[in-house]
Tab-separated table of C-alpha atoms and ligand atoms in Angstrom:
chain	number	residue	atom	x	y	z
I	1	MET	CA	-33.626	29.278	-55.727
I	2	LEU	CA	-36.120	31.851	-55.287
I	3	LEU	CA	-35.605	32.412	-52.036
I	4	VAL	CA	-38.544	33.351	-48.769
I	5	SER	CA	-36.023	36.732	-47.508
I	6	GLU	CA	-32.842	38.006	-48.989
I	7	PRO	CA	-30.466	40.352	-47.305
I	8	ILE	CA	-29.511	43.299	-49.587
I	9	LEU	CA	-26.005	43.306	-49.568
I	10	GLY	CA	-22.730	45.531	-51.708
I	11	SER	CA	-21.173	48.586	-53.044
I	12	GLU	CA	-21.631	50.278	-50.060
I	13	GLU	CA	-22.449	48.761	-47.301
I	14	LYS	CA	-18.682	46.550	-48.001
I	15	ALA	CA	-17.264	50.743	-48.640
I	16	ALA	CA	-18.533	51.384	-45.002
I	17	LEU	CA	-17.389	48.050	-43.483
I	18	ALA	CA	-13.723	48.919	-45.162
I	19	ASP	CA	-13.916	52.892	-43.212
I	20	VAL	CA	-14.052	51.396	-40.324
I	21	ILE	CA	-11.194	48.627	-40.616
I	22	ASP	CA	-9.798	51.628	-41.228
I	23	SER	CA	-10.716	53.982	-38.240
I	24	GLY	CA	-8.158	51.845	-36.368
I	25	TRP	CA	-11.916	51.801	-33.752
I	26	ILE	CA	-14.526	48.031	-33.528
I	27	THR	CA	-15.966	48.010	-30.901
I	28	MET	CA	-18.739	50.992	-30.094
I	29	GLY	CA	-17.683	54.233	-31.239
I	30	GLU	CA	-19.721	56.933	-33.061
I	31	ARG	CA	-21.123	55.342	-35.695
I	32	VAL	CA	-22.896	53.225	-32.942
I	33	SER	CA	-24.157	56.626	-31.396
I	34	ARG	CA	-25.027	58.192	-35.090
I	35	PHE	CA	-26.575	54.815	-36.401
I	36	GLU	CA	-28.892	54.833	-32.799
I	37	GLN	CA	-29.468	58.629	-33.563
I	38	ALA	CA	-30.658	57.993	-37.542
I	39	PHE	CA	-33.078	54.275	-36.123
I	40	ALA	CA	-34.918	56.920	-33.883
I	41	GLU	CA	-35.372	59.761	-36.533
I	42	ALA	CA	-37.167	56.997	-39.084
I	43	HIS	CA	-38.878	55.702	-35.973
I	44	ALA	CA	-40.088	59.646	-34.746
I	45	ALA	CA	-38.367	58.787	-31.250
I	46	GLU	CA	-36.684	60.922	-29.498
I	47	ASP	CA	-33.754	58.207	-28.714
I	48	ALA	CA	-32.459	54.346	-29.295
I	49	VAL	CA	-30.396	52.026	-27.690
I	50	SER	CA	-28.232	49.979	-29.798
I	51	VAL	CA	-28.144	46.344	-28.480
I	52	SER	CA	-26.896	42.858	-29.566
I	53	SER	CA	-30.325	41.698	-30.963
I	54	CYS	CA	-33.594	42.060	-30.671
I	55	THR	CA	-33.185	38.924	-28.488
I	56	ALA	CA	-31.074	40.417	-26.039
I	57	GLY	CA	-33.436	44.002	-25.808
I	58	LEU	CA	-36.069	41.680	-24.925
I	59	HIS	CA	-34.119	40.535	-22.143
I	60	LEU	CA	-33.031	43.703	-21.147
I	61	ILE	CA	-36.852	45.174	-21.834
I	62	MET	CA	-37.536	42.903	-18.991
I	63	HIS	CA	-34.816	43.114	-16.959
I	64	ALA	CA	-35.129	47.041	-16.678
I	65	LEU	CA	-39.166	47.031	-15.740
I	66	GLY	CA	-37.829	45.084	-13.292
I	67	ILE	CA	-40.171	41.618	-14.144
I	68	GLY	CA	-38.566	38.372	-12.364
I	69	PRO	CA	-40.175	34.991	-9.950
I	70	GLY	CA	-43.502	34.607	-9.657
I	71	ASP	CA	-44.297	36.998	-12.963
I	72	GLU	CA	-46.733	35.808	-15.336
I	73	VAL	CA	-46.312	38.160	-18.942
I	74	LEU	CA	-48.722	37.968	-21.682
I	75	VAL	CA	-47.164	36.747	-25.487
I	76	PRO	CA	-49.023	35.468	-28.698
I	77	ALA	CA	-46.860	31.704	-29.266
I	78	LEU	CA	-47.582	32.100	-32.919
I	79	THR	CA	-44.374	33.714	-32.851
I	80	PHE	CA	-40.338	33.390	-32.856
I	81	VAL	CA	-38.918	31.401	-29.605
I	82	ALA	CA	-37.061	34.348	-28.329
I	83	THR	CA	-40.170	35.995	-27.319
I	84	ALA	CA	-41.561	33.645	-24.167
I	85	ASN	CA	-38.261	33.105	-23.632
I	86	SER	CA	-37.532	36.994	-23.075
I	87	VAL	CA	-39.277	36.318	-20.025
I	88	LEU	CA	-37.977	33.200	-18.584
I	89	TYR	CA	-34.425	34.091	-18.935
I	90	VAL	CA	-35.492	36.960	-15.713
I	91	GLY	CA	-37.726	33.573	-14.392
I	92	GLY	CA	-40.902	35.096	-15.120
I	93	THR	CA	-44.030	32.967	-17.018
I	94	PRO	CA	-44.886	33.250	-20.261
I	95	VAL	CA	-48.683	32.685	-20.481
I	96	PHE	CA	-49.331	31.973	-24.000
I	97	VAL	CA	-53.041	34.261	-25.520
I	98	ASP	CA	-54.987	33.166	-28.738
I	99	ILE	CA	-54.453	35.060	-32.096
I	100	HIS	CA	-58.047	35.906	-33.133
I	101	SER	CA	-57.784	33.786	-36.242
I	102	SER	CA	-56.105	32.952	-39.830
I	103	ALA	CA	-57.775	36.254	-41.458
I	104	LEU	CA	-56.154	38.238	-38.254
I	105	PRO	CA	-53.588	35.845	-36.538
I	106	LEU	CA	-52.216	38.745	-34.598
I	107	ILE	CA	-52.948	38.244	-30.399
I	108	SER	CA	-56.017	38.195	-29.119
I	109	ILE	CA	-57.255	40.562	-27.251
I	110	GLU	CA	-60.486	38.355	-26.077
I	111	ASP	CA	-57.818	36.083	-25.374
I	112	ALA	CA	-54.896	37.707	-23.448
I	113	ALA	CA	-58.083	39.428	-21.269
I	114	GLY	CA	-59.995	35.915	-20.309
I	115	LYS	CA	-55.535	35.093	-19.396
I	116	CYS	CA	-55.012	38.108	-16.507
I	117	THR	CA	-54.545	37.031	-13.319
I	118	PRO	CA	-53.512	39.113	-10.189
I	119	ARG	CA	-49.918	37.609	-11.362
I	120	THR	CA	-50.131	39.910	-14.846
I	121	LYS	CA	-47.405	42.711	-15.288
I	122	ALA	CA	-47.183	42.500	-18.920
I	123	VAL	CA	-48.203	41.746	-22.087
I	124	VAL	CA	-46.001	41.424	-25.443
I	125	LEU	CA	-47.441	42.560	-28.577
I	126	VAL	CA	-46.023	41.334	-32.255
I	127	HIS	CA	-46.386	43.075	-34.836
I	128	PHE	CA	-46.797	39.697	-36.748
I	129	ALA	CA	-44.931	39.306	-40.286
I	130	GLY	CA	-44.938	43.714	-39.927
I	131	TYR	CA	-48.848	44.884	-39.724
I	132	LEU	CA	-49.193	46.859	-37.108
I	133	ILE	CA	-51.202	45.865	-34.033
I	134	ASP	CA	-54.134	48.871	-33.006
I	135	PRO	CA	-52.541	50.059	-30.361
I	136	GLU	CA	-55.812	51.915	-29.264
I	137	PRO	CA	-56.895	48.929	-27.599
I	138	TRP	CA	-53.697	47.300	-26.287
I	139	GLN	CA	-53.038	50.422	-24.933
I	140	ALA	CA	-56.359	50.819	-22.985
I	141	PHE	CA	-55.992	47.605	-22.510
I	142	ALA	CA	-52.829	47.782	-20.399
I	143	ARG	CA	-54.066	51.434	-18.882
I	144	GLU	CA	-57.292	49.431	-17.171
I	145	ARG	CA	-54.758	46.823	-15.496
I	146	GLY	CA	-51.214	48.586	-14.464
I	147	LEU	CA	-49.536	46.031	-17.375
I	148	PHE	CA	-45.826	47.128	-18.985
I	149	LEU	CA	-47.543	46.965	-22.476
I	150	ILE	CA	-43.839	45.566	-24.837
I	151	GLU	CA	-43.296	45.744	-28.323
I	152	ASP	CA	-41.740	42.695	-30.344
I	153	ALA	CA	-40.829	45.235	-32.999
I	154	ALA	CA	-38.659	42.099	-34.774
I	155	HIS	CA	-40.382	42.489	-37.955
I	156	ALA	CA	-41.753	46.053	-37.817
I	157	ALA	CA	-38.489	48.281	-38.653
I	158	GLY	CA	-39.337	51.011	-40.623
I	159	LEU	CA	-43.757	50.959	-39.788
I	160	GLY	CA	-44.772	53.534	-38.878
I	161	GLY	CA	-45.997	53.215	-35.187
I	162	ALA	CA	-44.103	50.616	-33.964
I	163	GLY	CA	-41.469	51.468	-31.192
I	164	ALA	CA	-44.518	54.500	-29.567
I	165	ILE	CA	-47.278	51.836	-28.380
I	166	GLY	CA	-45.768	50.966	-25.283
I	167	ASP	CA	-43.590	51.123	-22.361
I	168	ALA	CA	-40.896	50.160	-24.396
I	169	ALA	CA	-40.010	47.734	-28.392
I	170	ALA	CA	-37.364	45.976	-29.949
I	171	PHE	CA	-36.454	45.872	-32.822
I	172	SER	CA	-34.126	42.835	-34.887
I	173	PHE	CA	-31.827	43.288	-38.488
I	174	TYR	CA	-31.142	39.630	-38.143
I	175	GLY	CA	-30.205	38.488	-41.948
I	176	ASN	CA	-33.758	37.677	-42.828
I	177	LYS	CA	-34.895	41.014	-41.896
I	178	ASN	CA	-36.330	43.881	-43.455
I	179	MET	CA	-32.818	45.465	-42.553
I	180	THR	CA	-29.504	43.393	-41.107
I	181	THR	CA	-26.643	44.066	-39.837
I	182	ALA	CA	-26.189	40.071	-39.788
I	183	GLU	CA	-26.664	40.401	-35.587
I	184	GLY	CA	-28.054	43.703	-34.092
I	185	GLY	CA	-31.237	44.803	-32.862
I	186	VAL	CA	-32.872	48.480	-31.228
I	187	VAL	CA	-34.142	48.972	-28.184
I	188	LEU	CA	-36.590	51.992	-28.033
I	189	THR	CA	-38.550	53.573	-25.250
I	190	ARG	CA	-40.240	56.281	-25.118
I	191	ASP	CA	-39.485	57.175	-21.173
I	192	ALA	CA	-35.287	58.371	-21.005
I	193	SER	CA	-34.926	56.622	-17.311
I	194	LEU	CA	-36.623	53.091	-17.955
I	195	ARG	CA	-33.930	54.031	-21.126
I	196	GLU	CA	-30.265	54.529	-19.185
I	197	ALA	CA	-31.172	51.484	-17.873
I	198	VAL	CA	-31.562	49.690	-20.722
I	199	ARG	CA	-27.850	51.549	-22.216
I	200	ARG	CA	-26.276	50.184	-18.416
I	201	ALA	CA	-27.734	47.113	-18.903
I	202	ARG	CA	-26.604	46.519	-22.159
I	203	GLY	CA	-22.865	46.806	-21.622
I	204	HIS	CA	-21.431	45.517	-17.870
I	205	GLY	CA	-23.111	48.073	-15.516
I	206	LEU	CA	-19.729	49.573	-16.820
I	207	THR	CA	-20.735	53.972	-15.461
I	208	THR	CA	-18.497	54.689	-18.366
I	209	GLY	CA	-17.507	52.744	-22.132
I	210	THR	CA	-13.709	51.974	-23.269
I	211	PHE	CA	-14.083	54.965	-26.021
I	212	GLN	CA	-15.205	57.366	-23.570
I	213	ARG	CA	-12.492	56.677	-21.772
I	214	ARG	CA	-10.037	56.650	-24.346
I	215	SER	CA	-10.893	59.945	-25.191
I	216	SER	CA	-11.421	60.868	-21.185
I	217	ARG	CA	-8.341	61.967	-18.690
I	218	THR	CA	-9.474	59.490	-15.869
I	219	PRO	CA	-9.499	55.031	-16.687
I	220	ILE	CA	-11.495	54.922	-13.429
I	221	TYR	CA	-14.963	53.373	-13.925
I	222	ASP	CA	-17.975	52.466	-11.551
I	223	VAL	CA	-20.639	49.054	-12.088
I	224	THR	CA	-23.944	49.448	-9.942
I	225	MET	CA	-25.314	46.512	-10.845
I	226	LEU	CA	-25.372	42.878	-12.792
I	227	GLY	CA	-25.610	43.460	-16.613
I	228	PHE	CA	-24.949	41.901	-19.692
I	229	ASN	CA	-22.950	42.552	-22.756
I	230	TYR	CA	-25.590	42.958	-25.069
I	231	ARG	CA	-23.715	46.018	-26.880
I	232	LEU	CA	-23.092	47.202	-30.833
I	233	ASP	CA	-20.216	47.327	-33.298
I	234	GLU	CA	-18.528	49.647	-35.796
I	235	LEU	CA	-19.574	47.429	-38.607
I	236	ARG	CA	-22.238	46.378	-37.798
I	237	ALA	CA	-23.589	50.396	-37.126
I	238	ALA	CA	-22.029	51.484	-40.575
I	239	LEU	CA	-23.806	48.288	-41.801
I	240	GLY	CA	-26.973	49.195	-40.297
I	241	LEU	CA	-26.437	53.226	-41.052
I	242	VAL	CA	-26.666	52.084	-45.167
I	243	GLN	CA	-29.008	50.309	-44.654
I	244	LEU	CA	-30.877	52.204	-42.979
I	245	GLY	CA	-30.822	55.050	-45.705
I	246	HIS	CA	-33.422	52.309	-48.623
I	247	LEU	CA	-35.159	51.000	-45.426
I	248	SER	CA	-38.570	53.131	-47.288
I	249	GLU	CA	-37.386	51.986	-50.636
I	250	TRP	CA	-37.141	48.536	-49.869
I	251	ASN	CA	-40.445	48.267	-48.413
I	252	ALA	CA	-42.189	50.307	-50.827
I	253	LYS	CA	-41.406	47.762	-52.689
I	254	ARG	CA	-42.118	44.901	-50.610
I	255	LYS	CA	-45.310	46.400	-50.834
I	256	VAL	CA	-45.823	46.888	-54.343
I	257	LEU	CA	-45.209	42.984	-54.291
I	258	ALA	CA	-47.355	41.736	-51.619
I	259	ASP	CA	-50.532	43.959	-53.885
I	260	HIS	CA	-49.865	41.891	-56.521
I	261	TYR	CA	-50.212	38.106	-54.531
I	262	ARG	CA	-52.724	39.557	-53.477
I	263	THR	CA	-54.056	39.885	-56.800
I	264	CYS	CA	-52.390	36.872	-58.443
I	265	LEU	CA	-53.607	34.674	-55.966
I	266	GLY	CA	-57.275	35.987	-55.580
I	267	GLU	CA	-57.135	35.283	-59.359
I	268	SER	CA	-55.419	31.975	-59.702
I	269	CYS	CA	-55.772	29.898	-56.058
I	270	PRO	CA	-59.540	31.053	-54.235
I	271	SER	CA	-59.045	28.415	-51.518
I	272	ILE	CA	-56.157	30.188	-50.222
I	273	VAL	CA	-56.284	32.400	-47.087
I	274	ILE	CA	-54.482	35.653	-47.115
I	275	PRO	CA	-54.940	37.459	-43.487
I	276	PHE	CA	-54.963	40.206	-43.113
I	277	ASP	CA	-56.519	43.638	-44.332
I	278	VAL	CA	-54.891	45.602	-47.400
I	279	ARG	CA	-55.774	48.483	-45.043
I	280	ARG	CA	-53.788	47.673	-42.934
I	281	PRO	CA	-50.977	49.757	-42.005
I	282	SER	CA	-47.797	47.087	-43.166
I	283	VAL	CA	-44.058	46.376	-44.071
I	284	HIS	CA	-44.874	43.264	-44.945
I	285	HIS	CA	-41.850	41.198	-43.569
I	286	ILE	CA	-42.975	38.181	-44.660
I	287	MET	CA	-45.854	36.586	-47.238
I	288	PRO	CA	-47.834	33.596	-45.109
I	289	VAL	CA	-50.780	32.550	-47.267
I	290	VAL	CA	-53.152	29.602	-45.189
I	291	LEU	CA	-53.817	26.621	-46.866
I	292	PRO	CA	-57.182	24.905	-46.838
I	293	ALA	CA	-57.396	22.474	-45.117
I	294	SER	CA	-57.570	19.519	-46.827
I	295	SER	CA	-54.785	20.359	-49.299
I	296	ASP	CA	-51.311	18.205	-47.711
I	297	ARG	CA	-49.113	21.223	-47.141
I	298	GLN	CA	-45.915	18.972	-47.060
I	299	ALA	CA	-46.597	18.030	-51.216
I	300	VAL	CA	-47.514	21.951	-51.987
I	301	ILE	CA	-43.976	22.651	-50.268
I	302	ASP	CA	-42.045	19.816	-52.657
I	303	HIS	CA	-43.679	20.705	-55.126
I	304	LEU	CA	-42.335	24.420	-55.013
I	305	ARG	CA	-38.957	23.722	-53.848
I	306	ALA	CA	-38.597	21.318	-57.253
I	307	GLU	CA	-39.852	24.924	-59.474
I	308	GLU	CA	-36.663	26.324	-57.165
I	309	MET	CA	-38.851	28.393	-54.468
I	310	GLN	CA	-38.075	28.221	-51.472
I	311	THR	CA	-40.801	28.138	-48.698
I	312	THR	CA	-40.748	27.683	-45.161
I	313	ILE	CA	-43.429	28.150	-42.127
I	314	HIS	CA	-44.402	31.419	-39.717
I	315	TYR	CA	-44.459	29.212	-36.986
I	316	PRO	CA	-43.772	26.265	-35.433
I	317	ALA	CA	-45.850	27.695	-32.505
I	318	THR	CA	-43.987	28.219	-29.500
I	319	HIS	CA	-45.918	26.373	-27.113
I	320	ARG	CA	-46.280	23.282	-28.793
I	321	LEU	CA	-41.792	22.530	-29.117
I	322	SER	CA	-40.881	20.296	-27.057
I	323	PHE	CA	-38.642	22.426	-24.556
I	324	TYR	CA	-42.042	24.467	-24.007
I	325	ARG	CA	-44.681	21.824	-23.984
I	326	SER	CA	-42.444	20.278	-21.682
I	327	LEU	CA	-43.265	22.614	-18.801
I	328	TYR	CA	-45.981	23.925	-20.319
I	329	PRO	CA	-47.602	20.436	-21.434
I	330	ASP	CA	-51.280	21.614	-20.672
I	331	VAL	CA	-51.809	25.116	-23.067
I	332	LYS	CA	-53.899	24.729	-26.160
I	333	LEU	CA	-54.625	27.669	-28.447
I	334	PRO	CA	-57.336	26.019	-31.082
I	335	GLN	CA	-56.858	28.995	-33.528
I	336	THR	CA	-52.915	29.640	-33.728
I	337	GLU	CA	-52.877	25.789	-34.316
I	338	ALA	CA	-55.369	26.069	-36.608
I	339	PHE	CA	-52.899	28.862	-38.762
I	340	SER	CA	-49.822	27.145	-37.369
I	341	ASP	CA	-50.718	23.428	-39.300
I	342	HIS	CA	-52.161	24.789	-42.905
I	343	GLU	CA	-49.467	28.831	-42.886
I	344	LEU	CA	-47.085	28.867	-45.240
I	345	THR	CA	-44.800	31.389	-46.463
I	346	LEU	CA	-43.624	32.794	-49.663
I	347	PRO	CA	-40.975	34.036	-51.147
I	348	LEU	CA	-40.724	38.143	-50.563
I	349	HIS	CA	-38.102	40.446	-50.811
I	350	PRO	CA	-36.714	43.473	-52.772
I	351	ARG	CA	-34.727	41.868	-55.293
I	352	MET	CA	-38.362	39.985	-56.483
I	353	GLU	CA	-39.799	41.646	-59.147
I	354	LEU	CA	-44.037	41.208	-59.768
I	355	ASP	CA	-43.337	37.783	-62.441
I	356	ASP	CA	-41.549	36.331	-59.797
I	357	VAL	CA	-44.523	36.909	-57.373
I	358	GLU	CA	-46.221	35.787	-61.131
I	359	ARG	CA	-44.473	32.539	-61.468
I	360	VAL	CA	-44.376	31.315	-57.299
I	361	VAL	CA	-48.983	31.577	-57.345
I	362	LEU	CA	-48.567	29.514	-60.386
I	363	ALA	CA	-46.962	27.185	-59.038
I	364	LEU	CA	-49.167	27.220	-55.856
I	365	ALA	CA	-53.010	26.844	-58.143
I	366	GLU	CA	-50.421	23.738	-59.948
I	367	ALA	CA	-49.957	22.399	-56.461
I	368	LEU	CA	-53.189	22.770	-55.247
I	369	GLY	CA	-54.848	21.974	-58.251
I	370	GLU	CA	-56.703	24.583	-58.310
I	371	GLU	CA	-58.833	23.837	-61.531
I	372	ARG	CA	-60.481	21.515	-60.001
I	373	VAL	CA	-60.987	23.227	-57.228
I	374	THR	CA	-62.597	26.680	-59.128
I	375	GLN	CA	-64.258	23.708	-61.114
I	376	ALA	CA	-65.577	22.198	-57.902
I	377	ALA	CA	-66.874	25.127	-56.550
I	378	PHE	CA	-68.903	26.743	-59.054
I	379	ILE	CA	-70.352	23.120	-59.960
I	380	ALA	CA	-71.677	24.027	-56.597
I	381	GLN	CA	-72.420	26.872	-56.629
I	382	THR	CA	-74.375	26.577	-59.759
I	383	THR	CA	-76.386	24.043	-58.037
I	384	HIS	CA	-76.881	26.199	-54.891
I	385	SER	CA	-78.888	27.866	-57.565
I	386	ILE	CA	-81.305	25.734	-58.876
I	387	ASP	CA	-81.634	24.369	-55.203
I	388	LEU	CA	-82.897	28.103	-54.816
I	389	VAL	CA	-85.306	28.679	-58.166
I	390	SER	CA	-86.433	24.817	-57.733
I	391	GLY	CA	-86.977	24.586	-54.089
U	1	PLP	C1	-36.118	37.532	-35.046
U	1	PLP	C2	-37.670	37.050	-34.093
U	1	PLP	C3	-36.498	37.720	-33.403
U	1	PLP	C4	-35.279	37.206	-32.697
U	1	PLP	O1	-34.506	38.169	-32.973
U	1	PLP	P1	-32.623	38.462	-32.718
U	1	PLP	O2	-32.592	40.264	-33.117
U	1	PLP	O3	-32.705	37.229	-34.112
U	1	PLP	O4	-32.687	37.655	-32.169
U	1	PLP	C5	-37.584	37.830	-31.907
U	1	PLP	N1	-38.253	37.632	-32.074
U	1	PLP	C6	-39.621	37.524	-33.636
U	1	PLP	C7	-40.760	37.819	-34.068
U	1	PLP	C8	-38.758	37.621	-34.661
U	1	PLP	O5	-39.036	37.675	-36.413
C-alpha cells in the first residue's frame, strides 16, 4: 500500500535510542537541551522549548500569553482540531475564520478583520500543507489591533520564516509530520520572558528539574505557579537530533515529488484544482488537491484504494465536528466547507519516487474519467470558437 505519509526510521534512530538506554538517564536531560539548541539553530532562532506535543505547545503559548475566559481567538477551521482546542483549554472562545479560496486555502485576512471584536486577543495562523503564510499583512493586522500572533507550525518544520512571524509558534513531531519523535513538539518565541514562562509551565512550574537536582548540592525546589507536565524525554530528543539532521534533504525530496505531481496532474487531470502558487515557499507537508464538484469523492477514494494507494482528507472542518457544532451551531464558512467537501490528500513522503507519483496520477485520471472530461472540454471549446466565428 502506498501510504499518504510514512516516517523514515532506521539504524541511526535505533543506535541513538540504544545510546540513551545505555546512558542510564531517559527523562529530560542533556539531549533535550541539545535538541532544543539544534532545532532553534535550524530555524534561525535563539532558543527553543521542547514539549510533549504541538498541542501541548499551543496550550502553553495560550497560557503564557494570559489568554483566558472572555477572550476571543481567531482560528481557521481548515486545520486539525488541536488548533481550536488549545483556545478552549484556557477558557477562551475560538472564533472560526474562513479560508481565501480553494486555490489559496489559508486563513482569510478579510474574514478575520470582519470577525474582530473588542474581546479579540489573538489570531492563530496555520501554514496549511507546509505553505508559508504571508508574514507582513498579518503582522500589520495584529499590530494595528493589538493582537497576539500565534503560529500553529505543525506542518512547517524546516520552513524558512516559520516560527518567527508572530509572538510564538508550536511545531509538531507526530509520526506523520515532516520529521518525527513519535510524539513531541517545540515552541519557538523571540520573546525571552515568554520563552521562560513556557519553559517553566512545561514542568509543573518547578524552579529546578530532576536532572539539575542530580548534579546540584541542594535537593530543594519551589513551585511558583500552576503548571503542567508537557516535557519531552531523552529518547525522543535522541530521535529528534537524528531526524533534524535529515530534514532539509527530506524536504527537498518532497518538493521534487510535489512539483512532479503538479506537472502530471496538469497534463492528465485538468479538472482538478491544485491549491497554492508554486512560488509560495513550502515544505510540502501534504499534497492536497480539489476534485471537481461533480465528482464522487468516495468513488475516487475506493478506486485508488483498490490500486493500493491510500488517500485522506485534510481536513473535516473543525466547526462541523460534532463537538464544535454542539458548542457553535451557527458557524458558516462557505470556502472552508467547499474545500473540505472536495479535497483529497494524495500520498507524499520522501520514500516515494517519481514513478509513484505517475502511478497515483494515472489512477486518479482513471477514477475521474478524465479522458471523457478532456474530450468534453475540447468539444465545448471547439463549439465556443465556432460560435465566435459564426457570431
Ligand atoms: C498534527 C497537528 C497538530 C497536533 O500536533 P501534535 O504534536 O500531535 O499535538 C496541530 N495542528 C496541526 C495543523 C497539525 O497538523
